[in-house]
């Protein structure tokens, strides 16, 4: 049992290190202008389902309810890079799970909008698919909202290690969303 636990820790540490290296490489590619994104149509529901399946164990371990809110009867498609949308959603969902207290709730909502949210930096007259991750955690203070998008920063103490993570997820997510 002791050896099995040690092997599990080694495996978890290896996965954590690989994820960190991949985040740093993604950020470097984005900043160098060497990361390209595709613009193809993809079905939204399978992406949502894949993200929920991956985050569900973390949510269960923290005693959280994890839900999706989307109309499964209406086929919904988005135009963009499916892999990068999945990456963004996983970053947002993982953060919501990490920073929501046990017993809380995390929801991934998807809706079609006739025009983009006024705060979004997008243009055009076509319809938009909006992804929203919400939770009942304590949130981000208004004066620190922009700060969390800086590399290696987390809200609790700026450059912190109180929670797992590199502090790159939101930085990369914002840049990927802007690329699309």
mmCIF file of N, CA, C and O in Angstrom, residues 54-55 58 88-99 106 133:
data_model
loop_
_atom_site.group_PDB
_atom_site.id
_atom_site.type_symbol
_atom_site.label_atom_id
_atom_site.label_comp_id
_atom_site.label_asym_id
_atom_site.label_seq_id
_atom_site.Cartn_x
_atom_site.Cartn_y
_atom_site.Cartn_z
ATOM 1 N N UNK A 54 -13.904 15.387 -17.407
ATOM 2 C CA UNK A 54 -12.537 15.571 -16.910
ATOM 3 C C UNK A 54 -12.486 16.280 -15.564
ATOM 4 O O UNK A 54 -11.614 16.009 -14.736
ATOM 5 N N UNK A 55 -13.420 17.190 -15.314
ATOM 6 C CA UNK A 55 -13.403 17.982 -14.079
ATOM 7 C C UNK A 55 -14.199 17.309 -12.958
ATOM 8 O O UNK A 55 -13.976 17.591 -11.782
ATOM 9 N N UNK A 58 -12.395 16.025 -9.745
ATOM 10 C CA UNK A 58 -11.942 17.112 -8.867
ATOM 11 C C UNK A 58 -13.112 17.677 -8.076
ATOM 12 O O UNK A 58 -12.998 17.965 -6.884
ATOM 13 N N UNK A 88 -9.723 26.223 -22.814
ATOM 14 C CA UNK A 88 -10.214 27.390 -22.075
ATOM 15 C C UNK A 88 -11.251 26.954 -21.039
ATOM 16 O O UNK A 88 -11.187 27.348 -19.865
ATOM 17 N N UNK A 89 -12.216 26.151 -21.473
ATOM 18 C CA UNK A 89 -13.267 25.709 -20.545
ATOM 19 C C UNK A 89 -12.688 24.896 -19.393
ATOM 20 O O UNK A 89 -13.120 25.050 -18.241
ATOM 21 N N UNK A 90 -11.716 24.042 -19.676
ATOM 22 C CA UNK A 90 -11.092 23.262 -18.607
ATOM 23 C C UNK A 90 -10.365 24.162 -17.623
ATOM 24 O O UNK A 90 -10.422 23.939 -16.405
ATOM 25 N N UNK A 91 -9.689 25.190 -18.124
ATOM 26 C CA UNK A 91 -9.029 26.140 -17.220
ATOM 27 C C UNK A 91 -10.047 26.836 -16.329
ATOM 28 O O UNK A 91 -9.857 26.954 -15.111
ATOM 29 N N UNK A 92 -11.130 27.311 -16.926
ATOM 30 C CA UNK A 92 -12.150 28.025 -16.154
ATOM 31 C C UNK A 92 -12.843 27.112 -15.141
ATOM 32 O O UNK A 92 -13.053 27.495 -13.982
ATOM 33 N N UNK A 93 -13.199 25.906 -15.579
ATOM 34 C CA UNK A 93 -13.858 24.960 -14.675
ATOM 35 C C UNK A 93 -12.921 24.529 -13.545
ATOM 36 O O UNK A 93 -13.338 24.448 -12.377
ATOM 37 N N UNK A 94 -11.660 24.261 -13.864
ATOM 38 C CA UNK A 94 -10.698 23.861 -12.833
ATOM 39 C C UNK A 94 -10.526 24.953 -11.791
ATOM 40 O O UNK A 94 -10.471 24.678 -10.588
ATOM 41 N N UNK A 95 -10.449 26.206 -12.256
ATOM 42 C CA UNK A 95 -10.351 27.321 -11.308
ATOM 43 C C UNK A 95 -11.593 27.407 -10.427
ATOM 44 O O UNK A 95 -11.491 27.608 -9.217
ATOM 45 N N UNK A 96 -12.755 27.265 -11.036
ATOM 46 C CA UNK A 96 -13.995 27.339 -10.266
ATOM 47 C C UNK A 96 -14.027 26.247 -9.202
ATOM 48 O O UNK A 96 -14.410 26.496 -8.051
ATOM 49 N N UNK A 97 -13.599 25.051 -9.564
ATOM 50 C CA UNK A 97 -13.577 23.942 -8.600
ATOM 51 C C UNK A 97 -12.563 24.224 -7.494
ATOM 52 O O UNK A 97 -12.839 24.018 -6.314
ATOM 53 N N UNK A 98 -11.375 24.706 -7.855
ATOM 54 C CA UNK A 98 -10.325 24.972 -6.861
ATOM 55 C C UNK A 98 -10.735 26.033 -5.848
ATOM 56 O O UNK A 98 -10.377 25.943 -4.679
ATOM 57 N N UNK A 99 -11.464 27.044 -6.308
ATOM 58 C CA UNK A 99 -11.738 28.192 -5.450
ATOM 59 C C UNK A 99 -13.172 28.244 -4.928
ATOM 60 O O UNK A 99 -13.609 29.278 -4.439
ATOM 61 N N UNK A 106 -20.730 24.471 -9.146
ATOM 62 C CA UNK A 106 -20.068 25.024 -10.329
ATOM 63 C C UNK A 106 -20.944 24.692 -11.531
ATOM 64 O O UNK A 106 -21.373 23.550 -11.686
ATOM 65 N N UNK A 133 -18.884 30.145 -17.106
ATOM 66 C CA UNK A 133 -18.623 29.305 -15.954
ATOM 67 C C UNK A 133 -18.943 30.139 -14.729
ATOM 68 O O UNK A 133 -18.435 31.254 -14.566
#
